[in-house]
Amino acid sequence: NDSFSFGAWLFVPPNASGAVFARMNEAEDFRGWDLWLQNGQIGSHIVSAWPKNALKGVTAQKLPENRWVHVFVTYDGTSKPEGLKVYIDGRDQQLTFEAQSLTGSIRTTVPFSLGQRHTSSPTSGVRVQDLRIYNRQLHAAEVDTLRTHPRLAYLVAKQTPRSEAEQRELFDWYLQNQNDDYKQTTAQLAKDQSDLAAAVARGTIAHVMQEKADSKAMAYILFRGEYDKRRDPVEALTPAFLPPLAEGLPRNRLGLAKWLLAPENPLTARVTVNRYWQEVFGTGLVSTSGDFGIAGHLPSHPELLDWLSVEFREQGWDVKELFRWMLTSATYRQSAMATPEKIERDPQNQWLSRGPRFRMEAEMVRDFALSTSGLLSDEIGGPSVKPYQPEGVWEAVAMIGSNTRDYKADSGENLYRRSLYTFWKRSAPPASMEILNAPSREVCTVRRERTNTPLQALVTLNDPQFVEAAKKLADSILQFATDVPAHADVARMQAVAERLISRPFSDQELAIIEQSLAKLREHYTAQPDDALQLLAVGETKLTTEHAPELASWTMLINELMNLDEALNK
């Protein structure tokens, strides 16, 4: 159980085997220790009785052949495999253990032998220099010193001229060990490189393709689409039914971009205007916004589409100006009220007989709830965030070892960032977004589907994000009016109406809302634990001094947030 270390400089021929040196008694079950070569690999036996009571570790790699290499073995006396280390040129090596159960003494009386064990296992052709034995375990830095200092002493004392490589070896050692300016500069460089690596790791890498300067883009017509059955070669060109590529334009991505925006090419502006119109009015002037070809629908208002497209292009592709035209138009500012006559003559509102009315998109529904409650963060930019999500959504589809196997929601302001910043896993998109018809993002989606299902109501009524938003708005509204309770309730309800639907409630609507509030107050006054349970939803913590009243208003606002008028544009 004593620690000790031993090693030397070795010059080893190919596939050498045997004991370089040892103190080992073969007659006593090989008790002792050695520095052992095994087909060019290096290792050591630490033996009480071979093979049942011994350690034997051998390096995974072979020693470099026909050159001087420094080998050192350290043993900490613990009888455990991890206590045996082998260094080659100062580097700790991975060991393969052929025996790893040592419990007895390794002490022996036979003398130390060089080039063999006591009576066996000789090795030949191995040269040994600077053999050292220590009665303690040396640390890695000490082993490295034994490797470098004798070599440096030899180079310094060398009588014949040193080679260029030997001069560089001495100079490098001097810089790293004796020159303070070099050491400080090197340390600062290492810190700067570490800071740079950390900054790069926090960012993203965008891979950009570059055209080959000496060849033009080309492809082949494939027989039945099979990649290994090429037919006629084809070069880059625009479709024949559209304006041709102008003379002088390169047939690459730059040429394509200039062609797309050329005045004689009307398609880009028309498609873009149509998609923006779809965002504002719910349906594009060409209802098949992803297909302007013969399989698509004709424009409902072709002259309007033409005029908007030309103006958009002539005004420098100014998107904000385009939206200003649409949003301030008399068409958009119409009431969305549908009369029996309008429903009969224009059931789909194709002729724009009334203002647009359709459910907001998934991201807008969530952001609307956060905004009206005052929770929405106005921070711009930054990495993706992880808001509330049901448990197990990621785990159900994740691979073992994946870095997106477990979902852990963020905290603080990150819970309330705009939905634009929500982290999106394509195989498991955010559940609330998917239910509200957000696409999975696996393919490009020009026009989202709009469905009406009970699950959507369950999301907006029960999702923690929506309940928390209602709770926060309720807390703000309760501070709004403090006069006679009956009048205060009406004032608060009208304040909620301004936040949610941008108009006051009618007397008929107020009567229904007051009845609902009365029922909620009765319930939460009788069931205060239910009130506390409701107010515990979400990370936002509010005072529970008047828990039944706050819970009543929370549920009332939760109902009002689910009005058709609140969720629809």
XYZ file of C-alpha atoms in Angstrom:
569
model
C 0.000 0.000 0.000
C 2.992 2.368 -0.493
C 2.896 4.826 -3.361
C 5.803 5.004 -5.775
C 6.691 6.123 -9.322
C 9.176 4.993 -11.965
C 10.061 5.591 -15.612
C 12.739 6.546 -18.129
C 13.465 7.738 -21.637
C 13.054 4.762 -23.994
C 14.108 4.069 -27.584
C 11.900 1.146 -28.630
C 12.097 -1.016 -31.799
C 8.849 -2.145 -33.495
C 6.584 -4.512 -31.536
C 9.006 -4.898 -28.623
C 7.940 -7.082 -25.679
C 9.323 -7.943 -22.233
C 10.337 -6.161 -19.038
C 12.306 -2.929 -19.445
C 13.150 -3.131 -15.747
C 11.540 -4.860 -12.802
C 11.687 -6.030 -9.235
C 9.646 -9.209 -9.552
C 10.018 -12.765 -8.234
C 8.589 -15.298 -10.682
C 9.038 -18.106 -8.146
C 6.696 -16.350 -5.709
C 3.663 -16.033 -8.054
C 5.359 -13.095 -9.814
C 5.236 -10.899 -6.725
C 6.584 -7.383 -7.352
C 6.325 -4.783 -10.104
C 7.721 -3.952 -13.541
C 7.737 -1.586 -16.507
C 6.321 -3.829 -19.195
C 6.392 -3.766 -23.031
C 3.661 -5.741 -24.790
C 3.821 -5.733 -28.611
C 4.883 -2.093 -28.633
C 2.427 -1.009 -25.928
C 3.653 0.076 -22.489
C 2.235 -0.728 -19.082
C 2.948 -2.174 -15.666
C 2.246 -5.155 -13.407
C 1.656 -4.506 -9.679
C 1.438 -8.079 -8.314
C 0.869 -9.880 -5.063
C 0.023 -13.233 -6.669
C -0.588 -13.425 -10.418
C -3.235 -13.350 -11.807
C -5.879 -13.327 -9.058
C -4.279 -10.761 -6.780
C -2.780 -8.131 -9.060
C -3.149 -4.970 -11.154
C -2.076 -4.882 -14.793
C -2.683 -1.820 -16.960
C -1.492 -1.431 -20.571
C -1.842 1.637 -22.817
C -4.357 1.525 -25.643
C -1.869 3.042 -28.094
C 1.582 1.812 -29.047
C 4.775 3.707 -28.283
C 6.328 5.691 -31.130
C 8.941 3.470 -32.777
C 12.647 4.188 -33.276
C 12.722 7.501 -31.483
C 13.257 8.616 -27.909
C 10.042 8.824 -25.893
C 9.542 9.581 -22.200
C 7.550 6.950 -20.254
C 6.545 7.230 -16.610
C 4.295 5.192 -14.288
C 2.770 6.458 -11.026
C 0.940 4.388 -8.402
C -0.914 5.843 -5.393
C -0.904 2.682 -3.210
C -4.718 2.342 -3.068
C -4.795 -1.061 -4.811
C -7.425 0.354 -7.207
C -7.115 0.522 -11.017
C -7.665 4.285 -11.040
C -4.579 4.629 -8.823
C -2.291 3.413 -11.645
C -1.366 5.971 -14.319
C 0.952 5.746 -17.326
C 2.318 8.857 -19.034
C 3.779 9.009 -22.543
C 5.656 12.246 -23.279
C 3.903 13.849 -20.310
C 0.355 12.884 -21.367
C -1.852 10.665 -19.220
C -2.870 7.597 -21.248
C -6.050 5.546 -21.402
C -5.347 2.078 -19.971
C -6.766 -1.351 -20.609
C -6.764 -3.445 -17.409
C -6.151 -7.180 -17.713
C -6.129 -7.612 -13.906
C -7.676 -5.192 -11.410
C -8.046 -6.934 -8.061
C -5.105 -6.304 -5.714
C -5.435 -6.942 -1.967
C -2.074 -8.353 -0.804
C 1.469 -7.093 -0.387
C 3.787 -6.710 -3.394
C 6.976 -6.625 -1.285
C 9.730 -8.978 -2.506
C 13.369 -9.656 -1.652
C 14.739 -10.202 -5.162
C 17.011 -7.439 -6.500
C 16.137 -4.822 -9.080
C 16.793 -6.032 -12.661
C 17.355 -4.066 -15.851
C 16.270 -5.529 -19.218
C 14.241 -8.380 -17.654
C 12.441 -9.653 -14.591
C 14.465 -11.606 -11.995
C 14.943 -14.680 -14.207
C 12.631 -14.285 -17.225
C 10.898 -12.013 -19.784
C 13.975 -10.311 -21.262
C 13.608 -7.570 -23.851
C 16.135 -6.670 -26.523
C 16.912 -3.696 -28.711
C 15.445 -1.221 -26.183
C 17.629 1.694 -25.158
C 17.132 3.282 -21.707
C 18.164 6.763 -20.579
C 17.630 8.711 -17.322
C 15.918 5.912 -15.379
C 14.297 7.228 -12.190
C 12.455 5.663 -9.238
C 10.622 7.667 -6.527
C 9.087 6.484 -3.258
C 5.931 8.546 -3.767
C 3.306 9.227 -6.421
C 4.393 12.052 -8.740
C 1.832 14.518 -10.041
C 1.308 15.154 -13.756
C 3.218 18.457 -13.626
C 6.186 16.732 -12.009
C 6.168 14.015 -14.658
C 6.175 16.687 -17.354
C 9.109 18.403 -15.651
C 11.074 15.141 -15.711
C 10.343 14.952 -19.433
C 11.428 18.496 -20.274
C 14.302 19.427 -17.936
C 16.819 16.654 -18.709
C 16.187 17.263 -22.388
C 16.742 21.007 -21.947
C 19.908 20.401 -19.937
C 21.191 18.180 -22.733
C 20.397 20.816 -25.376
C 22.031 23.603 -23.358
C 25.216 21.537 -22.821
C 25.345 20.194 -26.361
C 28.800 20.762 -27.858
C 27.942 20.321 -31.538
C 25.784 22.959 -33.264
C 22.088 22.655 -32.474
C 19.606 22.063 -35.283
C 16.884 24.605 -36.096
C 14.277 22.383 -34.405
C 16.437 22.167 -31.244
C 16.875 25.958 -31.197
C 13.095 26.375 -31.494
C 12.551 23.844 -28.688
C 14.821 25.810 -26.336
C 13.311 29.148 -27.309
C 9.731 27.896 -26.826
C 10.610 26.628 -23.360
C 12.194 29.975 -22.466
C 9.123 31.919 -23.608
C 6.656 29.699 -21.756
C 8.611 29.419 -18.490
C 10.973 32.377 -18.113
C 9.545 35.343 -20.049
C 6.894 37.140 -17.945
C 5.731 39.391 -20.793
C 5.091 36.369 -22.996
C 3.219 34.554 -20.226
C 0.992 37.578 -19.519
C 0.308 38.141 -23.203
C -0.462 34.456 -23.726
C -2.831 34.424 -20.752
C -4.651 37.505 -22.092
C -4.864 35.922 -25.549
C -6.343 32.751 -24.043
C -8.930 34.826 -22.166
C -9.820 36.797 -25.309
C -10.178 33.606 -27.316
C -12.369 32.112 -24.594
C -14.558 35.237 -24.575
C -14.799 35.108 -28.367
C -15.748 31.420 -28.316
C -18.437 32.125 -25.702
C -19.812 35.012 -27.790
C -19.902 32.830 -30.918
C -21.629 30.030 -28.966
C -24.376 32.445 -27.899
C -25.045 33.411 -31.499
C -26.056 31.493 -34.581
C -24.195 30.580 -37.732
C -25.704 31.411 -41.116
C -24.325 29.297 -43.943
C -24.218 31.192 -47.238
C -23.830 29.566 -50.639
C -21.522 31.154 -53.197
C -21.795 30.743 -56.933
C -18.929 29.035 -58.710
C -17.165 31.591 -60.867
C -16.019 29.114 -63.510
C -19.260 27.258 -64.200
C -22.911 28.074 -64.846
C -25.862 26.559 -63.037
C -27.416 23.578 -64.811
C -29.441 20.473 -64.062
C -31.017 17.496 -65.844
C -34.512 16.351 -66.611
C -34.851 13.127 -64.633
C -36.711 10.149 -66.055
C -39.748 9.622 -63.812
C -37.977 11.732 -61.182
C -35.248 9.143 -60.559
C -31.986 10.915 -59.707
C -29.742 8.352 -61.409
C -31.628 8.442 -64.759
C -30.656 11.720 -66.354
C -32.124 12.918 -69.645
C -31.691 16.309 -71.314
C -29.550 18.960 -69.593
C -31.277 22.267 -68.775
C -29.837 25.652 -67.872
C -31.094 28.362 -65.537
C -33.889 30.375 -67.186
C -37.214 31.970 -66.271
C -40.569 30.363 -67.216
C -41.541 31.041 -70.826
C -44.990 32.440 -69.950
C -43.352 35.259 -67.929
C -41.167 38.109 -69.206
C -37.691 36.907 -70.236
C -34.531 37.568 -68.281
C -33.133 40.926 -69.409
C -29.959 40.982 -71.443
C -26.891 41.386 -69.279
C -28.403 39.885 -66.132
C -26.351 36.968 -64.751
C -28.100 33.615 -64.598
C -27.661 33.213 -60.866
C -29.430 34.277 -57.687
C -28.570 37.936 -58.209
C -30.049 37.842 -61.715
C -33.155 36.094 -60.409
C -33.616 38.734 -57.685
C -33.353 41.585 -60.204
C -35.758 39.823 -62.556
C -38.294 39.336 -59.754
C -38.339 43.083 -59.046
C -38.155 44.264 -62.652
C -41.017 46.619 -63.752
C -41.957 44.331 -66.650
C -42.548 41.424 -64.237
C -45.927 42.051 -62.554
C -46.171 38.813 -60.611
C -44.016 39.658 -57.560
C -45.927 42.816 -56.666
C -49.333 41.189 -57.279
C -48.550 38.152 -55.105
C -47.123 40.321 -52.316
C -50.057 42.762 -52.302
C -52.514 39.876 -52.344
C -50.909 38.245 -49.275
C -50.965 41.523 -47.333
C -54.604 42.008 -48.312
C -55.266 38.512 -46.985
C -53.719 39.490 -43.635
C -56.008 42.507 -43.336
C -59.266 41.253 -44.865
C -59.010 37.522 -44.126
C -59.181 36.506 -47.795
C -57.017 37.701 -50.650
C -58.338 39.463 -53.736
C -57.201 36.180 -55.287
C -58.575 33.734 -52.748
C -56.028 31.047 -53.731
C -53.107 33.134 -52.489
C -50.703 30.225 -52.995
C -51.717 29.672 -56.627
C -51.930 32.441 -59.237
C -51.936 29.905 -62.072
C -54.750 28.400 -64.104
C -55.705 26.116 -61.200
C -56.267 29.145 -58.939
C -59.221 31.505 -58.685
C -59.561 34.710 -60.664
C -59.263 38.012 -58.748
C -62.515 39.279 -57.274
C -61.397 42.877 -58.019
C -58.765 42.697 -60.783
C -58.482 46.469 -61.300
C -57.946 47.042 -57.589
C -55.233 44.364 -57.477
C -53.511 45.926 -60.492
C -53.649 49.438 -59.046
C -52.339 48.402 -55.611
C -49.528 46.376 -57.202
C -48.335 49.227 -59.406
C -48.567 51.779 -56.574
C -46.710 49.440 -54.228
C -43.893 49.041 -56.736
C -43.761 52.735 -57.703
C -43.641 53.811 -54.029
C -40.446 51.840 -53.507
C -42.020 48.645 -52.114
C -43.040 50.512 -48.953
C -44.938 47.955 -46.871
C -46.042 50.430 -44.175
C -47.509 52.732 -46.813
C -49.377 49.816 -48.397
C -50.937 48.883 -45.059
C -51.868 52.532 -44.454
C -53.789 52.590 -47.744
C -55.708 49.446 -46.831
C -56.423 50.273 -43.174
C -57.614 53.831 -43.853
C -59.803 52.841 -46.791
C -63.581 53.178 -46.565
C -63.806 49.478 -47.400
C -61.859 48.406 -44.326
C -63.562 50.957 -42.051
C -67.012 49.525 -42.735
C -68.929 47.911 -39.909
C -68.640 44.154 -39.760
C -72.366 43.945 -39.011
C -74.038 41.516 -41.389
C -77.621 42.312 -42.391
C -79.951 39.656 -43.882
C -79.674 41.398 -47.244
C -75.846 41.312 -47.192
C -75.785 37.675 -46.129
C -78.143 36.774 -48.985
C -76.329 38.746 -51.689
C -72.707 38.360 -50.430
C -72.518 35.438 -47.979
C -68.702 35.077 -48.154
C -68.097 38.857 -48.214
C -66.385 38.368 -51.565
C -67.663 41.747 -52.775
C -66.565 43.513 -49.571
C -70.074 44.569 -48.617
C -69.044 44.783 -44.939
C -65.911 45.034 -42.824
C -63.780 41.908 -42.381
C -64.581 39.597 -39.494
C -62.521 36.481 -38.713
C -60.798 34.915 -35.719
C -57.340 36.249 -35.041
C -54.358 33.983 -35.657
C -52.945 31.905 -32.811
C -50.074 34.246 -31.951
C -52.400 37.266 -31.975
C -54.874 35.597 -29.605
C -52.142 34.969 -27.029
C -50.486 38.372 -27.467
C -53.881 40.081 -27.206
C -54.535 38.473 -23.814
C -51.081 39.457 -22.532
C -51.369 42.995 -23.905
C -54.794 43.788 -22.447
C -53.668 42.542 -19.029
C -50.431 44.563 -19.054
C -48.223 41.449 -18.953
C -46.860 41.615 -22.507
C -43.125 42.307 -22.627
C -42.082 45.031 -25.070
C -38.505 43.744 -25.358
C -37.362 43.367 -28.961
C -34.984 40.663 -30.189
C -33.050 38.038 -28.299
C -33.144 34.233 -28.133
C -36.301 32.121 -28.215
C -38.279 31.674 -24.987
C -40.366 28.871 -23.470
C -43.753 29.958 -22.094
C -46.255 27.711 -20.322
C -46.915 24.356 -21.993
C -48.661 21.133 -20.873
C -46.324 18.540 -19.391
C -45.069 15.673 -21.517
C -45.527 17.232 -24.977
C -41.826 17.122 -25.841
C -41.082 13.927 -23.948
C -43.661 11.989 -25.981
C -41.723 12.431 -29.227
C -38.146 13.081 -28.084
C -35.205 10.760 -28.690
C -33.099 9.606 -25.750
C -30.219 12.007 -25.274
C -31.857 14.796 -27.274
C -31.216 18.325 -25.994
C -34.930 19.041 -26.487
C -36.177 15.956 -24.664
C -37.462 17.756 -21.570
C -39.425 21.009 -21.622
C -38.711 23.458 -18.824
C -40.745 26.656 -18.934
C -38.942 29.969 -18.506
C -39.637 32.374 -15.682
C -39.975 36.111 -15.255
C -40.274 38.352 -18.305
C -39.535 35.508 -20.716
C -42.961 34.024 -19.968
C -44.591 37.118 -21.432
C -42.573 37.734 -24.600
C -44.478 38.042 -27.853
C -45.426 34.725 -29.435
C -42.997 35.544 -32.233
C -40.181 34.530 -29.852
C -41.667 31.199 -28.694
C -39.251 28.264 -29.076
C -40.689 25.961 -31.702
C -39.984 22.232 -31.867
C -41.302 21.028 -35.206
C -42.193 17.517 -34.034
C -44.005 18.939 -30.979
C -45.161 22.535 -31.635
C -46.630 24.578 -28.754
C -49.947 22.910 -28.005
C -52.047 26.071 -27.679
C -50.674 27.461 -30.937
C -51.387 24.230 -32.813
C -54.968 24.056 -31.523
C -55.556 27.607 -32.769
C -54.439 26.561 -36.295
C -50.823 27.715 -36.245
C -48.952 25.602 -38.836
C -46.333 23.070 -37.735
C -43.657 24.904 -39.784
C -42.593 21.666 -41.439
C -43.651 23.121 -44.803
C -44.249 26.646 -46.107
C -47.823 27.765 -45.406
C -49.199 30.640 -47.470
C -52.713 30.535 -46.055
C -53.601 29.189 -42.627
C -56.668 27.117 -42.008
C -59.327 28.541 -39.684
C -61.397 26.025 -37.749
C -63.764 26.277 -34.801
C -63.425 23.469 -32.255
C -64.240 23.017 -28.553
C -60.529 22.594 -27.852
C -59.929 26.225 -28.811
C -62.389 27.407 -26.161
C -60.744 25.110 -23.613
C -57.389 26.737 -24.390
C -58.563 30.339 -24.010
C -60.561 29.482 -20.864
C -58.095 27.204 -19.070
C -54.543 27.716 -20.354
C -52.402 29.195 -17.510
C -51.310 32.053 -19.798
C -54.937 33.187 -20.323
C -56.009 32.621 -16.705
C -52.982 34.552 -15.468
C -53.736 37.388 -17.894
C -57.325 37.565 -16.598
C -56.046 37.577 -13.006
C -53.611 40.417 -13.703
C -56.260 42.501 -15.497
C -58.723 41.841 -12.656
C -56.202 43.115 -10.121
C -55.748 46.308 -12.153
C -59.486 46.816 -12.622
C -60.202 46.472 -8.896
C -58.027 49.541 -8.326
C -59.980 51.482 -10.975
C -63.103 52.573 -9.088
C -63.652 52.754 -5.332
C -67.009 54.563 -5.007
C -70.388 52.945 -4.178
C -69.982 49.219 -4.974
C -72.852 49.072 -7.467
C -71.533 52.026 -9.441
C -67.958 50.782 -9.063
C -68.883 47.462 -10.646
C -70.380 49.168 -13.692
C -67.367 51.480 -14.064
C -65.007 48.525 -13.838
C -67.006 46.531 -16.384
C -66.910 49.430 -18.814
C -63.159 49.765 -18.249
C -62.797 46.062 -19.121
C -64.896 46.639 -22.244
C -62.606 49.414 -23.428
C -59.623 47.099 -22.969
C -61.135 44.046 -24.645
C -63.536 45.217 -27.374
C -62.809 48.965 -27.672
C -66.397 50.009 -27.014
C -68.689 50.256 -23.951
C -71.130 47.506 -23.033
C -74.800 48.159 -23.733
C -77.349 48.147 -20.893
C -78.558 44.725 -22.016
C -74.993 43.360 -21.960
C -74.296 44.928 -18.537
C -77.332 43.189 -17.048
C -76.020 39.782 -18.148
C -72.482 40.557 -16.921
C -73.749 41.736 -13.516
C -75.691 38.483 -13.074
C -72.559 36.489 -13.889
C -70.485 38.496 -11.404
C -73.080 37.969 -8.664
C -72.995 34.187 -9.152
C -69.207 34.164 -9.073
C -69.110 36.222 -5.874
C -71.587 33.870 -4.232
C -69.495 30.832 -5.187
C -66.077 32.159 -4.140
C -67.397 33.666 -0.909
C -68.728 30.234 0.016
C -65.627 28.431 -1.310
C -62.565 30.565 -0.388
C -60.200 27.635 -1.054
C -61.344 27.610 -4.672
C -60.489 31.300 -4.881
C -56.983 30.709 -3.550
C -56.474 27.815 -5.945
C -57.505 29.992 -8.897
C -55.237 32.862 -7.854
C -52.265 30.477 -7.614
C -52.307 29.915 -11.394
C -49.326 31.474 -13.161
C -46.113 32.995 -11.907
C -47.647 36.406 -11.150
C -48.195 36.633 -7.383
C -50.931 38.959 -6.082
C -52.184 39.762 -2.610
C -54.920 37.398 -1.481
C -56.354 39.705 1.170
C -59.647 39.853 -0.751
C -59.284 36.547 -2.549
C -63.025 35.865 -3.228
C -63.496 39.285 -4.857
C -60.301 39.020 -6.961
C -61.201 35.466 -8.009
C -64.718 36.573 -9.010
C -63.380 39.328 -11.245
C -60.712 36.990 -12.632
C -63.319 34.507 -13.820
C -65.570 37.278 -15.124
C -62.749 38.764 -17.204
C -61.781 35.264 -18.332
C -65.330 34.916 -19.703
C -65.202 38.325 -21.392
C -61.844 37.568 -22.977
C -63.601 34.683 -24.708
C -66.279 36.839 -26.281
C -66.549 36.272 -29.996
C -65.982 39.997 -30.431
C -62.712 39.824 -28.454
C -61.216 36.863 -30.313
C -62.268 38.030 -33.772
C -60.835 40.783 -35.911
